[in-house]
Amino acid sequence: MNAKLGKNRAMRLRPDVTVVSRIFAPEPAAASFRLEALVKALLEQRAAVSVLTTIPAPGTDRDARAQVETQTGAGDLLHVQRVQAKRDETGYIRGYLPYMSFDIPAFFRLFCAPSPRVYVSEPPPTTGAMLRVLAALKRRPYVYYAADIWSDAAQTSAPGWVVRELRVVERFALRGAATVIAVSDQVAARCQELGARRVAVVENGIDTEVFTELGPDPLPVAGLSADEVAQTDWLVYAGTASEWQGAEIFAEVFAEIAPKFPRARLLFLGQGSSFATMHEIAARLEPGRILFDQVSAEQAAAWQRQARACLVSIKPGQGYDFAYPTKVLAGLACGTPVIYVGAGPAAADITENQLGLALPYDPDVLKMALTSVLEGRLRSGETRKWVQEHRSLRLTGQNAARVVLARIRH
């Protein structure tokens, strides 16, 4: 017994894996889900894990913990440290100063901490670049988890000099990694073009134990009663809404058709730079037709179960045409069809498997689709079954953990 306790203390002092990310569960975001799945899978392999991340954003339970922190036995092998970082007015850590507010203190915290056997970093590239320097000083490898290529995305909105600087930083982060985990073949190809030495593809998944067809009803929002929630035809957008998603198209089109469907409401759950525009659109309508909130993953799942359709968009030409939004999988796992607007590989899955509608980024086409949904004419296949068979987050975590553990055994 004492030997076991001694081993556990030693693992907590010197972890096998240290995860460094500005975002982690319970903050609802694709990166959070992805990293928590990785940590769960590492713990299942009895790897000792430390996580350095930030305190959750305002609007979420700032004392909440990730599910993985509460699972049986995790305390022996897992340590999560949460620190303050600068957030923008939407609550998001976005921009060089906010990134630096996490990266620079993280460097010194990690430098003074016991060295793990391998580090894992999530974008932004500034964190990956910081970790390359740290890992070199510590003589340890690191794995870079590339969900997308930031310098490609920046080309659509940032000045040329910013894109060039970001490209340099991103190349530096990718080239130094012992392995890069890419979420798709398209991202993997770009990582290799930018100098990554070794790339493994691990597709995104969704937690099918949180995002379920059956579960509690959503908590009422904006003063609505439980009866009003139940009697409403909901359209739900759950997740980040920034310029590259172009989610304001849903607010604009809904504002046009709202008078025809008095029982319908549009709910945006999350944060991002597009929320200001969407609030302006909502102000044109009578109060309560377009609503906004920030909720836990469990409540996001409850709202998506309640919805007639879940809404997802990727605005073409913004540098994210290869992205596969986790929002798609979340809605499908809840048994709800998805209305997908714009570019990206998710469109093919939705069309080929009858998981909803995949549309061009066109307000007129979207108007017809939302009308069809609210008139009850949308039909879909077995959405949850498809996710369980093809895009379970548990499988994603296990595949990513194999990549990380391979660097320990290398």
GROMACS .gro file of C-alpha atoms in nm:
model
  410
    1MET     CA    1   0.000   0.000   0.000
    2ASN     CA    2   0.276   0.244   0.099
    3ALA     CA    3   0.470   0.152  -0.213
    4LYS     CA    4   0.166   0.233  -0.426
    5LEU     CA    5   0.117   0.570  -0.253
    6GLY     CA    6   0.483   0.649  -0.302
    7LYS     CA    7   0.457   0.567  -0.671
    8ASN     CA    8   0.150   0.789  -0.709
    9ARG     CA    9   0.322   1.082  -0.538
   10ALA     CA   10   0.624   1.038  -0.763
   11MET     CA   11   0.403   1.039  -1.073
   12ARG     CA   12   0.234   1.358  -0.958
   13LEU     CA   13   0.570   1.524  -0.901
   14ARG     CA   14   0.713   1.413  -1.237
   15PRO     CA   15   0.436   1.355  -1.492
   16ASP     CA   16   0.468   1.141  -1.800
   17VAL     CA   17   0.278   1.398  -2.010
   18THR     CA   18   0.225   1.771  -1.965
   19VAL     CA   19  -0.054   1.931  -2.170
   20VAL     CA   20  -0.022   2.306  -2.229
   21SER     CA   21  -0.328   2.486  -2.366
   22ARG     CA   22  -0.504   2.817  -2.321
   23ILE     CA   23  -0.836   2.627  -2.324
   24PHE     CA   24  -0.949   2.307  -2.155
   25ALA     CA   25  -1.265   2.148  -2.021
   26PRO     CA   26  -1.513   2.245  -1.883
   27GLU     CA   27  -1.498   2.547  -2.118
   28PRO     CA   28  -1.718   2.433  -2.411
   29ALA     CA   29  -1.509   2.428  -2.729
   30ALA     CA   30  -1.378   2.171  -2.974
   31ALA     CA   31  -1.024   2.206  -2.838
   32SER     CA   32  -1.149   2.141  -2.484
   33PHE     CA   33  -1.333   1.825  -2.587
   34ARG     CA   34  -1.035   1.704  -2.791
   35LEU     CA   35  -0.781   1.754  -2.514
   36GLU     CA   36  -1.001   1.610  -2.240
   37ALA     CA   37  -1.048   1.296  -2.451
   38LEU     CA   38  -0.671   1.272  -2.490
   39VAL     CA   39  -0.618   1.308  -2.115
   40LYS     CA   40  -0.883   1.044  -2.038
   41ALA     CA   41  -0.717   0.800  -2.276
   42LEU     CA   42  -0.374   0.867  -2.125
   43LEU     CA   43  -0.509   0.802  -1.776
   44GLU     CA   44  -0.660   0.474  -1.896
   45GLN     CA   45  -0.305   0.377  -1.992
   46ARG     CA   46  -0.191   0.472  -1.638
   47ALA     CA   47   0.013   0.767  -1.763
   48ALA     CA   48   0.060   1.050  -1.514
   49VAL     CA   49  -0.066   1.375  -1.668
   50SER     CA   50  -0.039   1.741  -1.575
   51VAL     CA   51  -0.242   2.012  -1.750
   52LEU     CA   52  -0.154   2.381  -1.750
   53THR     CA   53  -0.449   2.587  -1.872
   54THR     CA   54  -0.659   2.893  -1.790
   55ILE     CA   55  -0.948   2.965  -1.557
   56PRO     CA   56  -1.273   2.922  -1.756
   57ALA     CA   57  -1.426   3.226  -1.922
   58PRO     CA   58  -1.677   3.451  -1.745
   59GLY     CA   59  -2.026   3.321  -1.805
   60THR     CA   60  -1.923   2.965  -1.729
   61ASP     CA   61  -1.886   2.812  -1.384
   62ARG     CA   62  -1.537   2.937  -1.300
   63ASP     CA   63  -1.506   2.685  -1.017
   64ALA     CA   64  -1.617   2.396  -1.235
   65ARG     CA   65  -1.385   2.111  -1.315
   66ALA     CA   66  -1.344   1.891  -1.617
   67GLN     CA   67  -1.522   1.556  -1.612
   68VAL     CA   68  -1.186   1.386  -1.623
   69GLU     CA   69  -1.090   1.550  -1.292
   70THR     CA   70  -1.381   1.384  -1.114
   71GLN     CA   71  -1.345   1.032  -1.250
   72THR     CA   72  -1.245   0.757  -1.008
   73GLY     CA   73  -0.871   0.735  -0.953
   74ALA     CA   74  -0.786   1.045  -1.156
   75GLY     CA   75  -0.649   1.225  -0.850
   76ASP     CA   76  -0.358   0.983  -0.831
   77LEU     CA   77  -0.247   1.048  -1.187
   78LEU     CA   78  -0.385   1.388  -1.289
   79HIS     CA   79  -0.303   1.743  -1.185
   80VAL     CA   80  -0.477   2.041  -1.350
   81GLN     CA   81  -0.341   2.390  -1.286
   82ARG     CA   82  -0.556   2.685  -1.394
   83VAL     CA   83  -0.417   3.037  -1.429
   84GLN     CA   84  -0.551   3.378  -1.529
   85ALA     CA   85  -0.512   3.505  -1.885
   86LYS     CA   86  -0.631   3.816  -2.066
   87ARG     CA   87  -0.963   3.771  -2.251
   88ASP     CA   88  -1.139   3.999  -2.499
   89GLU     CA   89  -1.484   4.152  -2.451
   90THR     CA   90  -1.648   3.828  -2.568
   91GLY     CA   91  -1.461   3.624  -2.308
   92TYR     CA   92  -1.230   3.465  -2.565
   93ILE     CA   93  -0.849   3.444  -2.546
   94ARG     CA   94  -0.777   3.591  -2.887
   95GLY     CA   95  -0.495   3.811  -3.019
   96TYR     CA   96  -0.125   3.844  -2.948
   97LEU     CA   97  -0.154   4.014  -2.609
   98PRO     CA   98  -0.401   3.758  -2.472
   99TYR     CA   99  -0.187   3.477  -2.612
  100MET     CA  100   0.124   3.622  -2.451
  101SER     CA  101  -0.062   3.665  -2.121
  102PHE     CA  102  -0.079   3.286  -2.112
  103ASP     CA  103   0.237   3.184  -2.298
  104ILE     CA  104   0.497   3.391  -2.113
  105PRO     CA  105   0.392   3.299  -1.756
  106ALA     CA  106   0.344   2.939  -1.876
  107PHE     CA  107   0.706   2.927  -1.993
  108PHE     CA  108   0.840   3.017  -1.649
  109ARG     CA  109   0.594   2.792  -1.465
  110LEU     CA  110   0.693   2.498  -1.683
  111PHE     CA  111   1.063   2.580  -1.668
  112CYS     CA  112   1.052   2.559  -1.288
  113ALA     CA  113   0.832   2.247  -1.285
  114PRO     CA  114   0.954   1.887  -1.306
  115SER     CA  115   1.014   1.780  -1.666
  116PRO     CA  116   0.764   1.534  -1.814
  117ARG     CA  117   0.861   1.269  -2.063
  118VAL     CA  118   0.670   1.453  -2.337
  119TYR     CA  119   0.479   1.781  -2.375
  120VAL     CA  120   0.158   1.833  -2.574
  121SER     CA  121   0.057   2.173  -2.712
  122GLU     CA  122  -0.264   2.302  -2.870
  123PRO     CA  123  -0.264   2.615  -3.090
  124PRO     CA  124  -0.224   2.912  -3.111
  125PRO     CA  125   0.119   2.877  -3.273
  126THR     CA  126   0.267   3.115  -3.015
  127THR     CA  127   0.212   2.845  -2.752
  128GLY     CA  128   0.374   2.587  -2.979
  129ALA     CA  129   0.672   2.817  -3.039
  130MET     CA  130   0.710   2.882  -2.666
  131LEU     CA  131   0.697   2.510  -2.603
  132ARG     CA  132   0.964   2.439  -2.865
  133VAL     CA  133   1.206   2.665  -2.680
  134LEU     CA  134   1.111   2.518  -2.343
  135ALA     CA  135   1.133   2.158  -2.468
  136ALA     CA  136   1.480   2.225  -2.610
  137LEU     CA  137   1.598   2.364  -2.277
  138LYS     CA  138   1.443   2.070  -2.094
  139ARG     CA  139   1.565   1.820  -2.357
  140ARG     CA  140   1.221   1.674  -2.398
  141PRO     CA  141   1.007   1.610  -2.709
  142TYR     CA  142   0.672   1.774  -2.771
  143VAL     CA  143   0.364   1.685  -2.974
  144TYR     CA  144   0.176   1.965  -3.150
  145TYR     CA  145  -0.200   1.909  -3.193
  146ALA     CA  146  -0.291   2.096  -3.515
  147ALA     CA  147  -0.664   2.147  -3.554
  148ASP     CA  148  -0.608   2.399  -3.834
  149ILE     CA  149  -0.345   2.621  -3.995
  150TRP     CA  150  -0.363   2.963  -3.833
  151SER     CA  151  -0.147   3.150  -4.084
  152ASP     CA  152  -0.368   3.030  -4.371
  153ALA     CA  153  -0.677   3.155  -4.192
  154ALA     CA  154  -0.513   3.490  -4.114
  155GLN     CA  155  -0.464   3.564  -4.486
  156THR     CA  156  -0.830   3.661  -4.523
  157SER     CA  157  -0.838   3.936  -4.260
  158ALA     CA  158  -0.492   4.027  -4.130
  159PRO     CA  159  -0.235   4.264  -4.285
  160GLY     CA  160   0.036   4.098  -4.490
  161TRP     CA  161   0.308   4.157  -4.233
  162VAL     CA  162   0.098   3.990  -3.963
  163VAL     CA  163   0.044   3.685  -4.184
  164ARG     CA  164   0.418   3.664  -4.257
  165GLU     CA  165   0.509   3.684  -3.889
  166LEU     CA  166   0.246   3.428  -3.794
  167ARG     CA  167   0.372   3.196  -4.070
  168VAL     CA  168   0.723   3.215  -3.926
  169VAL     CA  169   0.596   3.135  -3.576
  170GLU     CA  170   0.377   2.849  -3.701
  171ARG     CA  171   0.659   2.696  -3.907
  172PHE     CA  172   0.882   2.715  -3.600
  173ALA     CA  173   0.623   2.536  -3.386
  174LEU     CA  174   0.552   2.265  -3.645
  175ARG     CA  175   0.913   2.195  -3.739
  176GLY     CA  176   1.023   2.146  -3.381
  177ALA     CA  177   0.753   1.895  -3.291
  178ALA     CA  178   0.851   1.530  -3.256
  179THR     CA  179   0.507   1.454  -3.400
  180VAL     CA  180   0.221   1.672  -3.524
  181ILE     CA  181  -0.133   1.542  -3.477
  182ALA     CA  182  -0.355   1.674  -3.758
  183VAL     CA  183  -0.734   1.648  -3.750
  184SER     CA  184  -0.771   1.575  -4.123
  185ASP     CA  185  -0.572   1.472  -4.429
  186GLN     CA  186  -0.597   1.830  -4.560
  187VAL     CA  187  -0.448   1.976  -4.241
  188ALA     CA  188  -0.181   1.705  -4.241
  189ALA     CA  189  -0.075   1.798  -4.594
  190ARG     CA  190  -0.041   2.166  -4.501
  191CYS     CA  191   0.159   2.078  -4.188
  192GLN     CA  192   0.404   1.882  -4.402
  193GLU     CA  193   0.430   2.170  -4.650
  194LEU     CA  194   0.518   2.397  -4.357
  195GLY     CA  195   0.796   2.166  -4.242
  196ALA     CA  196   0.646   1.918  -3.996
  197ARG     CA  197   0.873   1.614  -3.976
  198ARG     CA  198   0.620   1.352  -3.870
  199VAL     CA  199   0.241   1.388  -3.896
  200ALA     CA  200  -0.032   1.156  -3.768
  201VAL     CA  201  -0.398   1.206  -3.865
  202VAL     CA  202  -0.652   1.173  -3.581
  203GLU     CA  203  -0.999   1.289  -3.683
  204ASN     CA  204  -1.212   1.491  -3.441
  205GLY     CA  205  -1.489   1.317  -3.250
  206ILE     CA  206  -1.761   1.405  -3.000
  207ASP     CA  207  -1.835   1.279  -2.649
  208THR     CA  208  -2.132   1.049  -2.704
  209GLU     CA  209  -2.179   1.016  -2.327
  210VAL     CA  210  -2.248   1.390  -2.293
  211PHE     CA  211  -2.414   1.454  -2.628
  212THR     CA  212  -2.700   1.204  -2.616
  213GLU     CA  213  -3.049   1.157  -2.758
  214LEU     CA  214  -3.197   1.116  -2.409
  215GLY     CA  215  -3.132   1.337  -2.109
  216PRO     CA  216  -3.252   1.630  -1.899
  217ASP     CA  217  -3.449   1.916  -2.051
  218PRO     CA  218  -3.261   2.243  -2.103
  219LEU     CA  219  -3.275   2.505  -1.832
  220PRO     CA  220  -3.497   2.798  -1.940
  221VAL     CA  221  -3.316   3.093  -2.097
  222ALA     CA  222  -3.394   3.467  -2.099
  223GLY     CA  223  -3.683   3.441  -1.856
  224LEU     CA  224  -3.878   3.184  -2.056
  225SER     CA  225  -4.082   2.930  -1.862
  226ALA     CA  226  -4.031   2.556  -1.900
  227ASP     CA  227  -4.361   2.539  -2.091
  228GLU     CA  228  -4.248   2.812  -2.331
  229VAL     CA  229  -3.922   2.627  -2.393
  230ALA     CA  230  -4.111   2.304  -2.466
  231GLN     CA  231  -4.360   2.474  -2.699
  232THR     CA  232  -4.097   2.656  -2.907
  233ASP     CA  233  -3.956   2.537  -3.240
  234TRP     CA  234  -3.586   2.588  -3.170
  235LEU     CA  235  -3.300   2.640  -3.411
  236VAL     CA  236  -2.971   2.611  -3.220
  237TYR     CA  237  -2.619   2.724  -3.303
  238ALA     CA  238  -2.381   2.593  -3.035
  239GLY     CA  239  -2.017   2.700  -3.031
  240THR     CA  240  -1.773   2.970  -3.132
  241ALA     CA  241  -1.895   3.223  -3.389
  242SER     CA  242  -1.604   3.416  -3.540
  243GLU     CA  243  -1.551   3.573  -3.880
  244TRP     CA  244  -1.449   3.244  -4.041
  245GLN     CA  245  -1.772   3.073  -3.939
  246GLY     CA  246  -1.991   3.353  -4.071
  247ALA     CA  247  -2.273   3.247  -3.837
  248GLU     CA  248  -2.447   3.583  -3.877
  249ILE     CA  249  -2.604   3.438  -4.193
  250PHE     CA  250  -2.838   3.239  -3.968
  251ALA     CA  251  -2.948   3.550  -3.776
  252GLU     CA  252  -3.002   3.747  -4.097
  253VAL     CA  253  -3.213   3.477  -4.262
  254PHE     CA  254  -3.407   3.398  -3.946
  255ALA     CA  255  -3.495   3.768  -3.912
  256GLU     CA  256  -3.655   3.748  -4.258
  257ILE     CA  257  -3.868   3.441  -4.190
  258ALA     CA  258  -3.947   3.500  -3.820
  259PRO     CA  259  -4.285   3.672  -3.886
  260LYS     CA  260  -4.404   3.361  -4.070
  261PHE     CA  261  -4.313   3.131  -3.779
  262PRO     CA  262  -4.424   3.290  -3.449
  263ARG     CA  263  -4.339   2.975  -3.250
  264ALA     CA  264  -3.980   2.967  -3.374
  265ARG     CA  265  -3.676   3.098  -3.187
  266LEU     CA  266  -3.307   3.103  -3.276
  267LEU     CA  267  -3.059   3.037  -2.994
  268PHE     CA  268  -2.685   3.106  -3.012
  269LEU     CA  269  -2.477   2.932  -2.745
  270GLY     CA  270  -2.115   3.038  -2.710
  271GLN     CA  271  -1.895   3.335  -2.784
  272GLY     CA  272  -1.687   3.492  -3.060
  273SER     CA  273  -1.639   3.805  -3.268
  274SER     CA  274  -1.964   3.761  -3.465
  275PHE     CA  275  -2.184   3.783  -3.157
  276ALA     CA  276  -2.186   4.165  -3.164
  277THR     CA  277  -2.329   4.163  -3.518
  278MET     CA  278  -2.584   3.899  -3.426
  279HIS     CA  279  -2.698   4.101  -3.125
  280GLU     CA  280  -2.758   4.395  -3.361
  281ILE     CA  281  -2.970   4.175  -3.587
  282ALA     CA  282  -3.163   4.042  -3.287
  283ALA     CA  283  -3.244   4.399  -3.181
  284ARG     CA  284  -3.444   4.449  -3.503
  285LEU     CA  285  -3.692   4.180  -3.398
  286GLU     CA  286  -3.932   4.164  -3.108
  287PRO     CA  287  -3.754   4.059  -2.786
  288GLY     CA  288  -3.705   3.688  -2.736
  289ARG     CA  289  -3.690   3.574  -3.100
  290ILE     CA  290  -3.310   3.552  -3.119
  291LEU     CA  291  -3.147   3.459  -2.789
  292PHE     CA  292  -2.792   3.422  -2.661
  293ASP     CA  293  -2.633   3.230  -2.374
  294GLN     CA  294  -2.317   3.056  -2.255
  295VAL     CA  295  -2.371   2.714  -2.103
  296SER     CA  296  -2.193   2.394  -2.005
  297ALA     CA  297  -2.146   2.109  -2.250
  298GLU     CA  298  -2.427   1.922  -2.075
  299GLN     CA  299  -2.668   2.211  -2.123
  300ALA     CA  300  -2.551   2.260  -2.481
  301ALA     CA  301  -2.644   1.896  -2.539
  302ALA     CA  302  -2.986   1.951  -2.379
  303TRP     CA  303  -3.056   2.244  -2.612
  304GLN     CA  304  -2.941   2.051  -2.918
  305ARG     CA  305  -3.173   1.763  -2.826
  306GLN     CA  306  -3.456   2.018  -2.805
  307ALA     CA  307  -3.384   2.170  -3.146
  308ARG     CA  308  -3.562   2.109  -3.474
  309ALA     CA  309  -3.218   2.148  -3.634
  310CYS     CA  310  -2.865   2.238  -3.530
  311LEU     CA  311  -2.693   2.508  -3.735
  312VAL     CA  312  -2.329   2.502  -3.846
  313SER     CA  313  -2.139   2.718  -4.094
  314ILE     CA  314  -1.796   2.764  -4.251
  315LYS     CA  315  -1.771   3.082  -4.457
  316PRO     CA  316  -1.580   3.001  -4.778
  317GLY     CA  317  -1.251   3.172  -4.855
  318GLN     CA  318  -1.158   3.249  -4.495
  319GLY     CA  319  -0.873   2.998  -4.473
  320TYR     CA  320  -1.081   2.729  -4.304
  321ASP     CA  321  -1.231   2.552  -4.605
  322PHE     CA  322  -1.076   2.224  -4.485
  323ALA     CA  323  -1.218   2.247  -4.130
  324TYR     CA  324  -1.459   1.988  -3.992
  325PRO     CA  325  -1.654   2.163  -3.712
  326THR     CA  326  -1.719   1.956  -3.402
  327LYS     CA  327  -2.057   2.134  -3.386
  328VAL     CA  328  -2.172   1.900  -3.662
  329LEU     CA  329  -2.095   1.593  -3.455
  330ALA     CA  330  -2.247   1.738  -3.137
  331GLY     CA  331  -2.584   1.796  -3.300
  332LEU     CA  332  -2.588   1.459  -3.473
  333ALA     CA  333  -2.496   1.276  -3.152
  334CYS     CA  334  -2.803   1.434  -2.990
  335GLY     CA  335  -3.019   1.283  -3.263
  336THR     CA  336  -3.082   1.618  -3.430
  337PRO     CA  337  -3.027   1.683  -3.803
  338VAL     CA  338  -2.775   1.950  -3.901
  339ILE     CA  339  -2.817   2.241  -4.140
  340TYR     CA  340  -2.463   2.296  -4.266
  341VAL     CA  341  -2.381   2.606  -4.470
  342GLY     CA  342  -2.057   2.666  -4.656
  343ALA     CA  343  -1.729   2.489  -4.726
  344GLY     CA  344  -1.560   2.188  -4.574
  345PRO     CA  345  -1.550   1.807  -4.578
  346ALA     CA  346  -1.845   1.775  -4.337
  347ALA     CA  347  -2.082   1.856  -4.624
  348ALA     CA  348  -2.008   1.526  -4.796
  349ASP     CA  349  -2.077   1.323  -4.481
  350ILE     CA  350  -2.407   1.503  -4.423
  351THR     CA  351  -2.525   1.451  -4.779
  352GLU     CA  352  -2.406   1.092  -4.826
  353ASN     CA  353  -2.549   0.971  -4.493
  354GLN     CA  354  -2.873   1.175  -4.484
  355LEU     CA  355  -2.770   1.360  -4.168
  356GLY     CA  356  -2.944   1.687  -4.255
  357LEU     CA  357  -2.881   1.941  -4.530
  358ALA     CA  358  -2.550   2.066  -4.671
  359LEU     CA  359  -2.592   2.399  -4.849
  360PRO     CA  360  -2.383   2.666  -5.020
  361TYR     CA  361  -2.318   2.983  -4.822
  362ASP     CA  362  -2.617   3.159  -4.977
  363PRO     CA  363  -2.895   3.340  -4.783
  364ASP     CA  364  -3.164   3.253  -5.039
  365VAL     CA  365  -3.084   2.881  -5.028
  366LEU     CA  366  -3.067   2.890  -4.649
  367LYS     CA  367  -3.403   3.066  -4.633
  368MET     CA  368  -3.566   2.778  -4.819
  369ALA     CA  369  -3.394   2.523  -4.593
  370LEU     CA  370  -3.498   2.687  -4.265
  371THR     CA  371  -3.852   2.721  -4.396
  372SER     CA  372  -3.851   2.349  -4.471
  373VAL     CA  373  -3.726   2.271  -4.119
  374LEU     CA  374  -3.986   2.486  -3.944
  375GLU     CA  375  -4.263   2.344  -4.161
  376GLY     CA  376  -4.160   1.995  -4.048
  377ARG     CA  377  -4.044   1.876  -4.389
  378LEU     CA  378  -3.682   1.788  -4.305
  379ARG     CA  379  -3.608   1.415  -4.289
  380SER     CA  380  -3.283   1.259  -4.173
  381GLY     CA  381  -3.128   0.919  -4.108
  382GLU     CA  382  -2.990   0.766  -3.789
  383THR     CA  383  -2.767   1.054  -3.694
  384ARG     CA  384  -2.649   0.926  -3.354
  385LYS     CA  385  -2.570   0.579  -3.484
  386TRP     CA  386  -2.351   0.731  -3.754
  387VAL     CA  387  -2.154   0.934  -3.498
  388GLN     CA  388  -2.108   0.634  -3.268
  389GLU     CA  389  -1.974   0.426  -3.554
  390HIS     CA  390  -1.751   0.690  -3.715
  391ARG     CA  391  -1.673   0.987  -3.487
  392SER     CA  392  -1.678   0.887  -3.119
  393LEU     CA  393  -1.459   1.116  -2.907
  394ARG     CA  394  -1.345   0.816  -2.704
  395LEU     CA  395  -1.191   0.669  -3.019
  396THR     CA  396  -1.037   1.006  -3.105
  397GLY     CA  397  -0.876   1.028  -2.761
  398GLN     CA  398  -0.741   0.674  -2.779
  399ASN     CA  399  -0.586   0.736  -3.121
  400ALA     CA  400  -0.427   1.062  -3.006
  401ALA     CA  401  -0.297   0.896  -2.688
  402ARG     CA  402  -0.125   0.629  -2.894
  403VAL     CA  403   0.060   0.900  -3.085
  404VAL     CA  404   0.168   1.076  -2.763
  405LEU     CA  405   0.272   0.757  -2.584
  406ALA     CA  406   0.476   0.651  -2.887
  407ARG     CA  407   0.703   0.951  -2.824
  408ILE     CA  408   0.761   0.829  -2.467
  409ARG     CA  409   0.855   0.483  -2.591
  410HIS     CA  410   1.058   0.611  -2.884
   0.00000   0.00000   0.00000
